[in-house]
mmCIF file with all atom_site columns, C-alpha atoms in Angstrom:
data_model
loop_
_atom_site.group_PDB
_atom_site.id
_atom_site.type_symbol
_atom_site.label_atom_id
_atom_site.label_alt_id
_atom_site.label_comp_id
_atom_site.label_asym_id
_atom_site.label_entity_id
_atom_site.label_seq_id
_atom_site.pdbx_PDB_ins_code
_atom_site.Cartn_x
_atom_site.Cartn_y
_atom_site.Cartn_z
_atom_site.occupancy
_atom_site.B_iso_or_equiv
_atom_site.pdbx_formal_charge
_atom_site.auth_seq_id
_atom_site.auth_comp_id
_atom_site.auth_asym_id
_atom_site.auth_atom_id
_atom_site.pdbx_PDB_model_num
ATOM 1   C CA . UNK H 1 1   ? 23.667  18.546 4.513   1.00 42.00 ? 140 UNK H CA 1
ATOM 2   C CA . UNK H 1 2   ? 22.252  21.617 6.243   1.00 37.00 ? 141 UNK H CA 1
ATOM 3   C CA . UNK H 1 3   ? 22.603  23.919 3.108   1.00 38.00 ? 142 UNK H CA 1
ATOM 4   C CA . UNK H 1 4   ? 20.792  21.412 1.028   1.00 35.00 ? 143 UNK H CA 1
ATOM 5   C CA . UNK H 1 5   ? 18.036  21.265 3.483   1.00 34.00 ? 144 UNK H CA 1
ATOM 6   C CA . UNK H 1 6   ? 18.098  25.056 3.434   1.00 32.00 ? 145 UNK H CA 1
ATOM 7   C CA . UNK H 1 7   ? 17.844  25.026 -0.343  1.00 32.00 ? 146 UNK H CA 1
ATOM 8   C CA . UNK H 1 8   ? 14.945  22.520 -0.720  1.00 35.00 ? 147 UNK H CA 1
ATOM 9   C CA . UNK H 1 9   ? 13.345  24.538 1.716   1.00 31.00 ? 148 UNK H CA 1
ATOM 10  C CA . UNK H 1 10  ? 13.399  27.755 -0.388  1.00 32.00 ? 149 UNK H CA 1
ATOM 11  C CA . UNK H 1 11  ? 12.288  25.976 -3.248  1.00 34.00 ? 150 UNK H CA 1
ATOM 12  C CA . UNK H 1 12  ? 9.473   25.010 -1.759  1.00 32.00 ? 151 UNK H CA 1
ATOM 13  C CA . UNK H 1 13  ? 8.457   28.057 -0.427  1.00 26.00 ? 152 UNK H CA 1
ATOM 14  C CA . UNK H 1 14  ? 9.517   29.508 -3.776  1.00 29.00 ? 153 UNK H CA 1
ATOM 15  C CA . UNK H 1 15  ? 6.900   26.822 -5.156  1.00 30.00 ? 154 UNK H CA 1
ATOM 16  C CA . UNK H 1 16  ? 4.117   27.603 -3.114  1.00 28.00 ? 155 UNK H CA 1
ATOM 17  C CA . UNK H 1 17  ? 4.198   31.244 -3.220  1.00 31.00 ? 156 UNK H CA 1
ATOM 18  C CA . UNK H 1 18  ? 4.269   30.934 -7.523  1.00 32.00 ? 157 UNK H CA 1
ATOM 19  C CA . UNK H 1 19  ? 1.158   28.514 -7.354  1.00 33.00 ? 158 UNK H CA 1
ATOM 20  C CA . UNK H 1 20  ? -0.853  31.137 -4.726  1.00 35.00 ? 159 UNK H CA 1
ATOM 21  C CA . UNK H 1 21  ? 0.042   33.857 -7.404  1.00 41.00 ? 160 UNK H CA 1
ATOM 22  C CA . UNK H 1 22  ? -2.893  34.775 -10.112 1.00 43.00 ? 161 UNK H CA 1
ATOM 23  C CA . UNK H 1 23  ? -1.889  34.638 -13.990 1.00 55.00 ? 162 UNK H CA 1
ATOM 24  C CA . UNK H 1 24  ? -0.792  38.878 -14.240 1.00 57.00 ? 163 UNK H CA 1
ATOM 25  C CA . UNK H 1 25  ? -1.927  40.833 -17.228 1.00 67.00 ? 164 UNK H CA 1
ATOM 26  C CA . UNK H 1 26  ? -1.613  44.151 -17.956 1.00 81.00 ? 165 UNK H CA 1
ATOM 27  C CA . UNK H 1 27  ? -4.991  45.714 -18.923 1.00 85.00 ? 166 UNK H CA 1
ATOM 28  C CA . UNK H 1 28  ? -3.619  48.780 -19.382 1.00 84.00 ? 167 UNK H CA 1
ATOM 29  C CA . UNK H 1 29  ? -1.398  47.622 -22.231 1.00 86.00 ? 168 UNK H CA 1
ATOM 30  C CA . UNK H 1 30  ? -4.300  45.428 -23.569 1.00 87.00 ? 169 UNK H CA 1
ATOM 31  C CA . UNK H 1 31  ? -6.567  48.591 -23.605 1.00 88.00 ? 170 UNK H CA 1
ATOM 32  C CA . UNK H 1 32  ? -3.845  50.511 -25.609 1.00 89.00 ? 171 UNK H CA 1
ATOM 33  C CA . UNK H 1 33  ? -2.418  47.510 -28.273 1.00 90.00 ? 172 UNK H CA 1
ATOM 34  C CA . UNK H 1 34  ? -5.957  45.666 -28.751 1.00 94.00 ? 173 UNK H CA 1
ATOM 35  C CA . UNK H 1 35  ? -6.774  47.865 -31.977 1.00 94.00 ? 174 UNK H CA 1
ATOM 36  C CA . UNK H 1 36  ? -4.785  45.356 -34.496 1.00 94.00 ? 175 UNK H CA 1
ATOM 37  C CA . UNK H 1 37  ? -6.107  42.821 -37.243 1.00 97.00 ? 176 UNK H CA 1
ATOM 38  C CA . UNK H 1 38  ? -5.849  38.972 -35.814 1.00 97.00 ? 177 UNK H CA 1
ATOM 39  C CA . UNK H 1 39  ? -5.601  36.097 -37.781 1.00 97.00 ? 178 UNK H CA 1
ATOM 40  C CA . UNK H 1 40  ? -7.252  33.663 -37.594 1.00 97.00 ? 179 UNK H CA 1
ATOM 41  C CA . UNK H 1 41  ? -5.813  29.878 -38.080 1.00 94.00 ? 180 UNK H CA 1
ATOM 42  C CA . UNK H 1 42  ? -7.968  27.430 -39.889 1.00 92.00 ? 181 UNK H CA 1
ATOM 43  C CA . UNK H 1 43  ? -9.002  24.691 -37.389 1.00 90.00 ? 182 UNK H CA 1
ATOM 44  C CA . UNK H 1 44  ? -11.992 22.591 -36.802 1.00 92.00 ? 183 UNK H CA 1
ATOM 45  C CA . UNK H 1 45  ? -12.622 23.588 -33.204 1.00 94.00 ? 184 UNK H CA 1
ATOM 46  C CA . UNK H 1 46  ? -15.614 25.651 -33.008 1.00 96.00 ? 185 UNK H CA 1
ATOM 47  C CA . UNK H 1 47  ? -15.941 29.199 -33.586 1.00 96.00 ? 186 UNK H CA 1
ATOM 48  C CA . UNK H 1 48  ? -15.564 31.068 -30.263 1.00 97.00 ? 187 UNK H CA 1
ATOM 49  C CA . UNK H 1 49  ? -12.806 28.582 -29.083 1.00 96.00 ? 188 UNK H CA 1
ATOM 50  C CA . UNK H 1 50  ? -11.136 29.389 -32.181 1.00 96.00 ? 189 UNK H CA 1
ATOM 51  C CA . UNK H 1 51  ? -11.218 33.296 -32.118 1.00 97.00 ? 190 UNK H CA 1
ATOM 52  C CA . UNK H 1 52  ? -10.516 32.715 -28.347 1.00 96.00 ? 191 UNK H CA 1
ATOM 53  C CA . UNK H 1 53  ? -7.823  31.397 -29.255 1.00 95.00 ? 192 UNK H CA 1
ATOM 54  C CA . UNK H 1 54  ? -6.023  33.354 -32.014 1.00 96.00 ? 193 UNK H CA 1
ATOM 55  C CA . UNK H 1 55  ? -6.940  36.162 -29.591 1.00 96.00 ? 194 UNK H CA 1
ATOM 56  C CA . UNK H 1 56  ? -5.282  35.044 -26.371 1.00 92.00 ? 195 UNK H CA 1
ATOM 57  C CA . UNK H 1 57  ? -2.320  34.149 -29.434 1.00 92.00 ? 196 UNK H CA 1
ATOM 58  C CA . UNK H 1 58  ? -1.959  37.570 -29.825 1.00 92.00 ? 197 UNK H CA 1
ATOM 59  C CA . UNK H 1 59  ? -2.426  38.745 -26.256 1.00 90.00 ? 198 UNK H CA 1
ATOM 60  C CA . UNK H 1 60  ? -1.162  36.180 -24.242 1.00 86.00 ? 199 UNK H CA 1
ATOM 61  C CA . UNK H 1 61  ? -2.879  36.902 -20.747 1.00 84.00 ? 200 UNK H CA 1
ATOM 62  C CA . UNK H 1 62  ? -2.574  33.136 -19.434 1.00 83.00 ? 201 UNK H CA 1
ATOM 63  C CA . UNK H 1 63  ? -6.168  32.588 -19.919 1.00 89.00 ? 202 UNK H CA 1
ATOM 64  C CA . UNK H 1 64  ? -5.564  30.224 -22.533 1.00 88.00 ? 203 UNK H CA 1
ATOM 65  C CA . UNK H 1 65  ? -3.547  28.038 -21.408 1.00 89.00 ? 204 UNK H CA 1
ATOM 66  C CA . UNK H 1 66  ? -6.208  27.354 -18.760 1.00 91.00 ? 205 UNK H CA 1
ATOM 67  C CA . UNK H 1 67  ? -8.667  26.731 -21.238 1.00 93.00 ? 206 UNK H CA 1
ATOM 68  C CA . UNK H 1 68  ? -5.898  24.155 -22.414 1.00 92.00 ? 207 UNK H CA 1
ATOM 69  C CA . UNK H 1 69  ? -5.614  22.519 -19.403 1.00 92.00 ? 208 UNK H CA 1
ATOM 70  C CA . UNK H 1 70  ? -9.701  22.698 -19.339 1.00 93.00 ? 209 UNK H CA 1
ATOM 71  C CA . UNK H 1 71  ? -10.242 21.177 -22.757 1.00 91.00 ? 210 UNK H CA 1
ATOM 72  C CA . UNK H 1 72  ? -7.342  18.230 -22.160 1.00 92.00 ? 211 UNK H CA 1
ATOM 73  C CA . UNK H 1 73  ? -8.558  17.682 -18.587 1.00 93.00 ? 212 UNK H CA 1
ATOM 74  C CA . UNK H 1 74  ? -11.996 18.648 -17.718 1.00 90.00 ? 213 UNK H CA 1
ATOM 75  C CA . UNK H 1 75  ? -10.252 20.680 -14.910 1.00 88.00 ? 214 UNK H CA 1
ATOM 76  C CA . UNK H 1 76  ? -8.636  24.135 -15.011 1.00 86.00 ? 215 UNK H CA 1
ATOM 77  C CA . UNK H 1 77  ? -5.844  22.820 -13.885 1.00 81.00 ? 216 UNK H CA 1
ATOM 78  C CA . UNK H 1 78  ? -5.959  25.621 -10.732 1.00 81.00 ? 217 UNK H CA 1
ATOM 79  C CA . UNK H 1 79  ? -8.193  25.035 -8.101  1.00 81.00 ? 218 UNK H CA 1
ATOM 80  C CA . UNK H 1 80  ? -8.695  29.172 -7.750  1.00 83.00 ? 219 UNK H CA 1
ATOM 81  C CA . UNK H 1 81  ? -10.496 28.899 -11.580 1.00 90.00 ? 220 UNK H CA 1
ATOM 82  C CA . UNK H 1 82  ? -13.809 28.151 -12.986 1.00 93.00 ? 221 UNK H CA 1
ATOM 83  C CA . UNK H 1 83  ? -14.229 27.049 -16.530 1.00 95.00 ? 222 UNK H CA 1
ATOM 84  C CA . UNK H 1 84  ? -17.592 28.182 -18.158 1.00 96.00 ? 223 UNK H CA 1
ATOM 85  C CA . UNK H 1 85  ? -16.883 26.481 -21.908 1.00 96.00 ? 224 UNK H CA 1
ATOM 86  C CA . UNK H 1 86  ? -20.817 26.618 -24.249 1.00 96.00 ? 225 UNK H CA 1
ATOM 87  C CA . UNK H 1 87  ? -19.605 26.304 -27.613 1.00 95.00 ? 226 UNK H CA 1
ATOM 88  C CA . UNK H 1 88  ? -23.394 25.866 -28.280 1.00 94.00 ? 227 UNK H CA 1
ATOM 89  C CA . UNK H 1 89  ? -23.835 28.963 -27.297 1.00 95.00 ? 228 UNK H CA 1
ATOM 90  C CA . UNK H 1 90  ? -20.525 30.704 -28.664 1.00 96.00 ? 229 UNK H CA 1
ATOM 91  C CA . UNK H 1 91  ? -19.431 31.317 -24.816 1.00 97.00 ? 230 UNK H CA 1
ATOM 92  C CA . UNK H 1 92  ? -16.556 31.184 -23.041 1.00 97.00 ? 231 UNK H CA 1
ATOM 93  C CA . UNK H 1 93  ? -15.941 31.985 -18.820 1.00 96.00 ? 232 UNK H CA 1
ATOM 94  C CA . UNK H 1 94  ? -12.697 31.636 -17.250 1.00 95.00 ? 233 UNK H CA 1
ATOM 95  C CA . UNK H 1 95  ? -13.120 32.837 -13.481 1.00 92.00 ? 234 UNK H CA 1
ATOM 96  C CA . UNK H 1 96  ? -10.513 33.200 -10.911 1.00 86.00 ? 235 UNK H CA 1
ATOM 97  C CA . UNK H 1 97  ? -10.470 34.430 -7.737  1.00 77.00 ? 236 UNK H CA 1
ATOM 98  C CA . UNK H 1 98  ? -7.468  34.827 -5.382  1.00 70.00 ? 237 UNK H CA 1
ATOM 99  C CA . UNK H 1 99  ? -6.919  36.324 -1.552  1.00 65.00 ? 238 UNK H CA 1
ATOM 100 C CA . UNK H 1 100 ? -4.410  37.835 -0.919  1.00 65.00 ? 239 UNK H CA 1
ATOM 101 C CA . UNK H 1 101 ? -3.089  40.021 2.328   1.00 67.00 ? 240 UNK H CA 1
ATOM 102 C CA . UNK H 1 102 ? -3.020  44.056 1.967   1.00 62.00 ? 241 UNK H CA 1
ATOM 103 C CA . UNK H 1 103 ? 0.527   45.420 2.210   1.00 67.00 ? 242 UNK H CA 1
ATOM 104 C CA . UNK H 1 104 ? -0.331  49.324 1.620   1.00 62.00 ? 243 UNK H CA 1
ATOM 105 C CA . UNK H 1 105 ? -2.362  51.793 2.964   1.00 58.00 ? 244 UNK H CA 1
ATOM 106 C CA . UNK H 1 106 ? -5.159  52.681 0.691   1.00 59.00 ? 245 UNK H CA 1
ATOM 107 C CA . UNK H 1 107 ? -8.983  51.471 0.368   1.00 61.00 ? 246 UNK H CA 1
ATOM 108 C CA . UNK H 1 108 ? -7.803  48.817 2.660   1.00 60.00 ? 247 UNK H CA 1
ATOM 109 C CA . UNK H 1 109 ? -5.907  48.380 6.401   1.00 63.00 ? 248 UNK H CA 1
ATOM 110 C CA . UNK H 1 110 ? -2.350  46.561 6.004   1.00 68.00 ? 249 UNK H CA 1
ATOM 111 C CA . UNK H 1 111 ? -3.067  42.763 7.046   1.00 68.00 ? 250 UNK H CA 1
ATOM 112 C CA . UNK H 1 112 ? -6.457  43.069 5.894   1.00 67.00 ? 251 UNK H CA 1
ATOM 113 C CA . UNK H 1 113 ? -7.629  39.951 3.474   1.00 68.00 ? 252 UNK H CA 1
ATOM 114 C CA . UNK H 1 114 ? -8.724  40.684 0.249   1.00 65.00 ? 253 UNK H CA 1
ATOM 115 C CA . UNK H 1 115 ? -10.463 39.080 -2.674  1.00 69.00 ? 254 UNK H CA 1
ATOM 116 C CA . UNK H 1 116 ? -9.125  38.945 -6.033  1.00 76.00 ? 255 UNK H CA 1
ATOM 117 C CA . UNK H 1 117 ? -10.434 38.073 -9.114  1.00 79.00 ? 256 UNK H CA 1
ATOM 118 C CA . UNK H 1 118 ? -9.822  37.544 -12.764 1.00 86.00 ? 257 UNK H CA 1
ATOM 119 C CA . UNK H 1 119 ? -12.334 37.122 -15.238 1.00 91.00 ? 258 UNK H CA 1
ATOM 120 C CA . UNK H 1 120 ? -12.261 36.390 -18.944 1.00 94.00 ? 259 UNK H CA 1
ATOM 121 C CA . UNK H 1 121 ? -15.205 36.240 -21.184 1.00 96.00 ? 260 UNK H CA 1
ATOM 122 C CA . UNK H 1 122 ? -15.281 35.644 -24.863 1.00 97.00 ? 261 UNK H CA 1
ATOM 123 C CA . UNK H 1 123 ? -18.542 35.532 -27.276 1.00 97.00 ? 262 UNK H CA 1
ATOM 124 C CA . UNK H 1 124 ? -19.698 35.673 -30.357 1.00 96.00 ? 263 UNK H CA 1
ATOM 125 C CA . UNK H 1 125 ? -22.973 36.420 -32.684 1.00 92.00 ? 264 UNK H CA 1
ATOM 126 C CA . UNK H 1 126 ? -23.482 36.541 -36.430 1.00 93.00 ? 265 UNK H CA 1
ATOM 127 C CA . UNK H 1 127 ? -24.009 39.966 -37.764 1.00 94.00 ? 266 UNK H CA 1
ATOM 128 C CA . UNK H 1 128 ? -26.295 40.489 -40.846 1.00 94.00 ? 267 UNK H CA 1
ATOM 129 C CA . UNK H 1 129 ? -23.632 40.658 -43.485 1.00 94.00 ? 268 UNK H CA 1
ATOM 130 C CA . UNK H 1 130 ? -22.584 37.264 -42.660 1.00 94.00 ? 269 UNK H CA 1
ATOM 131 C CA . UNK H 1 131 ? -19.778 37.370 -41.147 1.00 97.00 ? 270 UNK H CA 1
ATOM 132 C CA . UNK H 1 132 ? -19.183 37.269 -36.896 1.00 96.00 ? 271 UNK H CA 1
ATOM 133 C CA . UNK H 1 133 ? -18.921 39.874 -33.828 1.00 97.00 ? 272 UNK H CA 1
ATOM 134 C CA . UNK H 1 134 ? -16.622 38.699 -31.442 1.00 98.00 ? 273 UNK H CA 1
ATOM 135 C CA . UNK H 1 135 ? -16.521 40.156 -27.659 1.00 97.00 ? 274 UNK H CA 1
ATOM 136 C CA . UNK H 1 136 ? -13.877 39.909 -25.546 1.00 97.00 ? 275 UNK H CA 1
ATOM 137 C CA . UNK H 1 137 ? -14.358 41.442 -21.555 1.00 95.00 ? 276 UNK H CA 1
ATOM 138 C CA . UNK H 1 138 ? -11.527 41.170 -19.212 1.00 92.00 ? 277 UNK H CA 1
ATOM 139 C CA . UNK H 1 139 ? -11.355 42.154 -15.512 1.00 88.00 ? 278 UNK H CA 1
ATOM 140 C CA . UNK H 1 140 ? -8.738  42.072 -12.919 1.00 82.00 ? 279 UNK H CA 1
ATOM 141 C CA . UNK H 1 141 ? -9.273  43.347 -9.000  1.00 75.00 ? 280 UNK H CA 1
ATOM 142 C CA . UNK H 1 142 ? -6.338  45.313 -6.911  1.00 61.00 ? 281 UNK H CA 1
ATOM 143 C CA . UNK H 1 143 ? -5.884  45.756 -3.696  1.00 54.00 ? 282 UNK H CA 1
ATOM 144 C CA . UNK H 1 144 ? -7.949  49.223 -4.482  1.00 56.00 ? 283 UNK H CA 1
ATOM 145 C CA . UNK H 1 145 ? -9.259  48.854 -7.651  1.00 61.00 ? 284 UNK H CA 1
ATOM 146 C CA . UNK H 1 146 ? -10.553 47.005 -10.423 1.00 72.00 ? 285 UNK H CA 1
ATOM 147 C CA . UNK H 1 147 ? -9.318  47.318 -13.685 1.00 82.00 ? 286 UNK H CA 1
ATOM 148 C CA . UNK H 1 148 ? -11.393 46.319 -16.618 1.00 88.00 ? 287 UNK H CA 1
ATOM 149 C CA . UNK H 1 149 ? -11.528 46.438 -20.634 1.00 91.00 ? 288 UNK H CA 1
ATOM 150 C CA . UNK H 1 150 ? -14.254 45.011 -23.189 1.00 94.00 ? 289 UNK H CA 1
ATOM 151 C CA . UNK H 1 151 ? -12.761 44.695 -27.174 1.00 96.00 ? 290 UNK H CA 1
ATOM 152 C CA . UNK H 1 152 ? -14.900 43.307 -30.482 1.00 97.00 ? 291 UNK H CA 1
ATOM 153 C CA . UNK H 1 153 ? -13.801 42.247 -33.509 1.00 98.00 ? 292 UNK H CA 1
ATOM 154 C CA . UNK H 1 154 ? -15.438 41.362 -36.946 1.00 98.00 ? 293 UNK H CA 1
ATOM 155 C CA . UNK H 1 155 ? -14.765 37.651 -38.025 1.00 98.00 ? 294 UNK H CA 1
ATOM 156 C CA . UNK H 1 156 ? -14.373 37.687 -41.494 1.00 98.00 ? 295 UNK H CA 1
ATOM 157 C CA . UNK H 1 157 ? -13.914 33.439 -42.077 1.00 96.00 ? 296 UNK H CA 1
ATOM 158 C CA . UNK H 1 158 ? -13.156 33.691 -45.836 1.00 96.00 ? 297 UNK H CA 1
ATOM 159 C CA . UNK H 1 159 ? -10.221 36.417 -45.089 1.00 96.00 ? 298 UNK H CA 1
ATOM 160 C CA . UNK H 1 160 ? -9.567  34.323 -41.664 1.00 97.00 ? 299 UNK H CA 1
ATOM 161 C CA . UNK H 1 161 ? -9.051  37.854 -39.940 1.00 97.00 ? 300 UNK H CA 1
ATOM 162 C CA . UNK H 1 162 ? -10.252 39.155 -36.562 1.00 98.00 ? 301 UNK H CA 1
ATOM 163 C CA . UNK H 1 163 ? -10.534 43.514 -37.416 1.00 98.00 ? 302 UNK H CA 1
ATOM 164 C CA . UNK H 1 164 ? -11.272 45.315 -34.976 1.00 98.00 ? 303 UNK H CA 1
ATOM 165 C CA . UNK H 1 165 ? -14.363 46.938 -34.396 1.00 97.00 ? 304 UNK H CA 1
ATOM 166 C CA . UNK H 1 166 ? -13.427 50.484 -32.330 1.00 96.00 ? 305 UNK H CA 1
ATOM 167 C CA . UNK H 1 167 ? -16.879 52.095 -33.183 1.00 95.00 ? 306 UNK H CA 1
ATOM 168 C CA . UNK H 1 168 ? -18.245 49.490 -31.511 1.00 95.00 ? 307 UNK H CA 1
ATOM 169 C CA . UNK H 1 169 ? -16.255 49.478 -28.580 1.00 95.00 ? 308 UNK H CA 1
ATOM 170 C CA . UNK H 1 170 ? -16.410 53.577 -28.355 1.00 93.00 ? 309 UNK H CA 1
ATOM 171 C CA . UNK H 1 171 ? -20.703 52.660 -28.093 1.00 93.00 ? 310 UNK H CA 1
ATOM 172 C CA . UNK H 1 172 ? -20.363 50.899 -25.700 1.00 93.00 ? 311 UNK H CA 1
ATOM 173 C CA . UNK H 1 173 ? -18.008 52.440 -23.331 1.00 91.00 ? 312 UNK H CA 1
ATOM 174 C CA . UNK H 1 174 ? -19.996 55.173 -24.018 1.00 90.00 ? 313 UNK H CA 1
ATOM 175 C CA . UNK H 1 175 ? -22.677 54.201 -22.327 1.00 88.00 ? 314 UNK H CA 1
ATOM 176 C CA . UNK H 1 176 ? -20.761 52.883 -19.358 1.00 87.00 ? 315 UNK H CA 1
ATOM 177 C CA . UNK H 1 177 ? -19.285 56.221 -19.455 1.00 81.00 ? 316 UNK H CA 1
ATOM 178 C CA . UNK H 1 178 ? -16.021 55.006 -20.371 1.00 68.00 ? 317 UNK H CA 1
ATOM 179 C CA . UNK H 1 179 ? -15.280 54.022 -16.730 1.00 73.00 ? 318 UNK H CA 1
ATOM 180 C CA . UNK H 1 180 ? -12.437 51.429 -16.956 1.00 76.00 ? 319 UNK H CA 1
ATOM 181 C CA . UNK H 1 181 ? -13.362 49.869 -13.169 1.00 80.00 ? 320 UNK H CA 1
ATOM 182 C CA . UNK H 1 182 ? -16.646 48.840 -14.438 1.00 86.00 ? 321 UNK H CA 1
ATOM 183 C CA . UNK H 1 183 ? -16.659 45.203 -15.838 1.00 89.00 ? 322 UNK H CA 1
ATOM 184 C CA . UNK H 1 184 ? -19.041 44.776 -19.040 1.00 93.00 ? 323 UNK H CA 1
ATOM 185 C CA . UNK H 1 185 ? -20.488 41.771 -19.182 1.00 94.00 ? 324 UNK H CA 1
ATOM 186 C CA . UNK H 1 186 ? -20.676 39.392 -21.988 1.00 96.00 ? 325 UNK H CA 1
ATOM 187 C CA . UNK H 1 187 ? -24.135 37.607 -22.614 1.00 95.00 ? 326 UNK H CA 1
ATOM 188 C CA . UNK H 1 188 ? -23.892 33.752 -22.409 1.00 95.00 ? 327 UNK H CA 1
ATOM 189 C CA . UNK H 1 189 ? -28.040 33.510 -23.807 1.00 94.00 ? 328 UNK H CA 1
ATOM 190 C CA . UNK H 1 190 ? -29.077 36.463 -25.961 1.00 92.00 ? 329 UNK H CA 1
ATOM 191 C CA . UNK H 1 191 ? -27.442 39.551 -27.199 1.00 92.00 ? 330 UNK H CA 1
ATOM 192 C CA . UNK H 1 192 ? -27.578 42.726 -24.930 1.00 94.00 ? 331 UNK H CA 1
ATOM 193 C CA . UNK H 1 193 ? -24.550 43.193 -22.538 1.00 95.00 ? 332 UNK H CA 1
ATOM 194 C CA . UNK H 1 194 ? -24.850 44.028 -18.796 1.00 92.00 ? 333 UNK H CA 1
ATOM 195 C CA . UNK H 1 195 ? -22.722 46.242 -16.298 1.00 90.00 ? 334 UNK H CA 1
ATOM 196 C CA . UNK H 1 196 ? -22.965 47.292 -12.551 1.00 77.00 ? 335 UNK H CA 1
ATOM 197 C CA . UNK H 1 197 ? -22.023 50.930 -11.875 1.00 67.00 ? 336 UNK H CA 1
ATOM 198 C CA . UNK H 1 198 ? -21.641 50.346 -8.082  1.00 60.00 ? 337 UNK H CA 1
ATOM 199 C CA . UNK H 1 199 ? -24.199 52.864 -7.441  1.00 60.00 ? 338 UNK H CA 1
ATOM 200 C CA . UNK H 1 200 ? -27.186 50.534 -8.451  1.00 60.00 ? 339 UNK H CA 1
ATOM 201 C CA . UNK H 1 201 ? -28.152 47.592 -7.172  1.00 62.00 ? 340 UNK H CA 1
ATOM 202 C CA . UNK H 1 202 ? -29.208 46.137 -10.330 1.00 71.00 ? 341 UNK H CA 1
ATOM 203 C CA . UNK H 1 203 ? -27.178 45.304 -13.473 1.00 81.00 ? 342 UNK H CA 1
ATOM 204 C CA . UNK H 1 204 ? -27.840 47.878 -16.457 1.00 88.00 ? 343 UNK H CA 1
ATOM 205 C CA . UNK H 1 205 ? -28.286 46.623 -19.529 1.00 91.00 ? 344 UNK H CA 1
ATOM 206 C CA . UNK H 1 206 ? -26.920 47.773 -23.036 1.00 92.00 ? 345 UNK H CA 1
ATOM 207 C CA . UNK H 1 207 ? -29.148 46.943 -25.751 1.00 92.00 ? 346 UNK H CA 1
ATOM 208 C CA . UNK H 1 208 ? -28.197 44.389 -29.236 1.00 90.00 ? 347 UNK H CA 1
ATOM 209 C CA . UNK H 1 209 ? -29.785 46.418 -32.182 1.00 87.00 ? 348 UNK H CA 1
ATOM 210 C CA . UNK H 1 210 ? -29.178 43.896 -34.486 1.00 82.00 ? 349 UNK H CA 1
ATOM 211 C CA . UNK H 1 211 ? -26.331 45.333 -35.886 1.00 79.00 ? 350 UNK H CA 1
ATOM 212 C CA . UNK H 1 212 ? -24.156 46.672 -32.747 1.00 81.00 ? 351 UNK H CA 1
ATOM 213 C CA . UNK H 1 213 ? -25.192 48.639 -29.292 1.00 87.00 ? 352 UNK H CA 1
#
């Protein structure tokens, strides 16, 4: 009787510590494989949760299946996350945010708590030759770092494909100065993207030509 209480104990710690963790990604990896054609399944759900979701398809991050829970529910299904859905305005926000006790040395003392967060953002626009631009921004916070990534992709619907746009992306990251702890924001109303360097107190803003940035 005493090893079976021991047992259900450890599962339940087991179970609590696996619900207190956040849904791990690798941005690293997503920064080095996101240069490949997606397709694109035919569905009737609108655009941007559609290209969300081929995307996540392809790069499984766990953000989707929050936006699962979201769109069955009305709920995220994890109290630590926030579900922005506007399909109105071809927007998507999934925010998380964590604490979590330091266990090394570094920016931080051991024992000290610490926030961290996970964002996902996903928009798109119509570009002039008809077909779609589709933005991507991801960001995930260490104990000593963030770690962030921003990806676009032309929607072609009549080939159902999501190509990358790299030229794009290399624009952009230009102008954040390719810093990879610096989390580009996607626009939720209008076109032009915004980022905080940590050295100004106000967000800078990267400009929507019409065409690209």
């Amino acid at each position: 009787m005493k090893r079976l209480l021991i047992i259900a104990l450890l599962a339940a710690i087991t179970t609590i510590t696996a619900s207190a963790q956040p849904y791990d990604y690798d941005v690293d990896q997503l920064r080095d494989e996101w240069n490949k054609t997606i397709t694109v399944p035919n569905s009737d759900a609108p655009i941007v949760e559609k290209l969300f979701q081929a995307w996540n398809k392809k790069f499984p991050t766990g953000f989707a299946e929050i936006f699962d829970t979201y769109k069955k529910t009305g709920k995220p299904g994890d109290d630590d996350f926030k579900v922005d859905y506007a399909p109105k305005n071809g927007f998507i926000e999934i925010f998380g945010e964590y604490y979590f006790i330091a266990d090394v040395d570094g920016n931080y003392l051991k024992g000290d708590t610490i926030t961290k967060n996970q964002i996902c953002q996903a928009v798109y626009w119509n570009l002039p030759n008809g077909n779609k631009l589709f933005g991507v921004s991801v960001l995930v916070t260490g104990e000593c770092f963030d770690n962030c990534a921003v990806f676009f992709y032309e929607y072609n619907a009549a080939k159902g494909t999501l190509a990358p746009r790299a030229d794009i992306v290399k624009r952009v990251m230009d102008k954040v100065g390719d810093d990879t702890e610096i989390f580009v924001q996607l626009p939720k109303v209008g076109r032009d993207l915004r980022y905080n360097d940590f050295n100004s107190l106000n967000d800078k803003i990267i400009k929507w030509n019409g065409n690209g940035f």
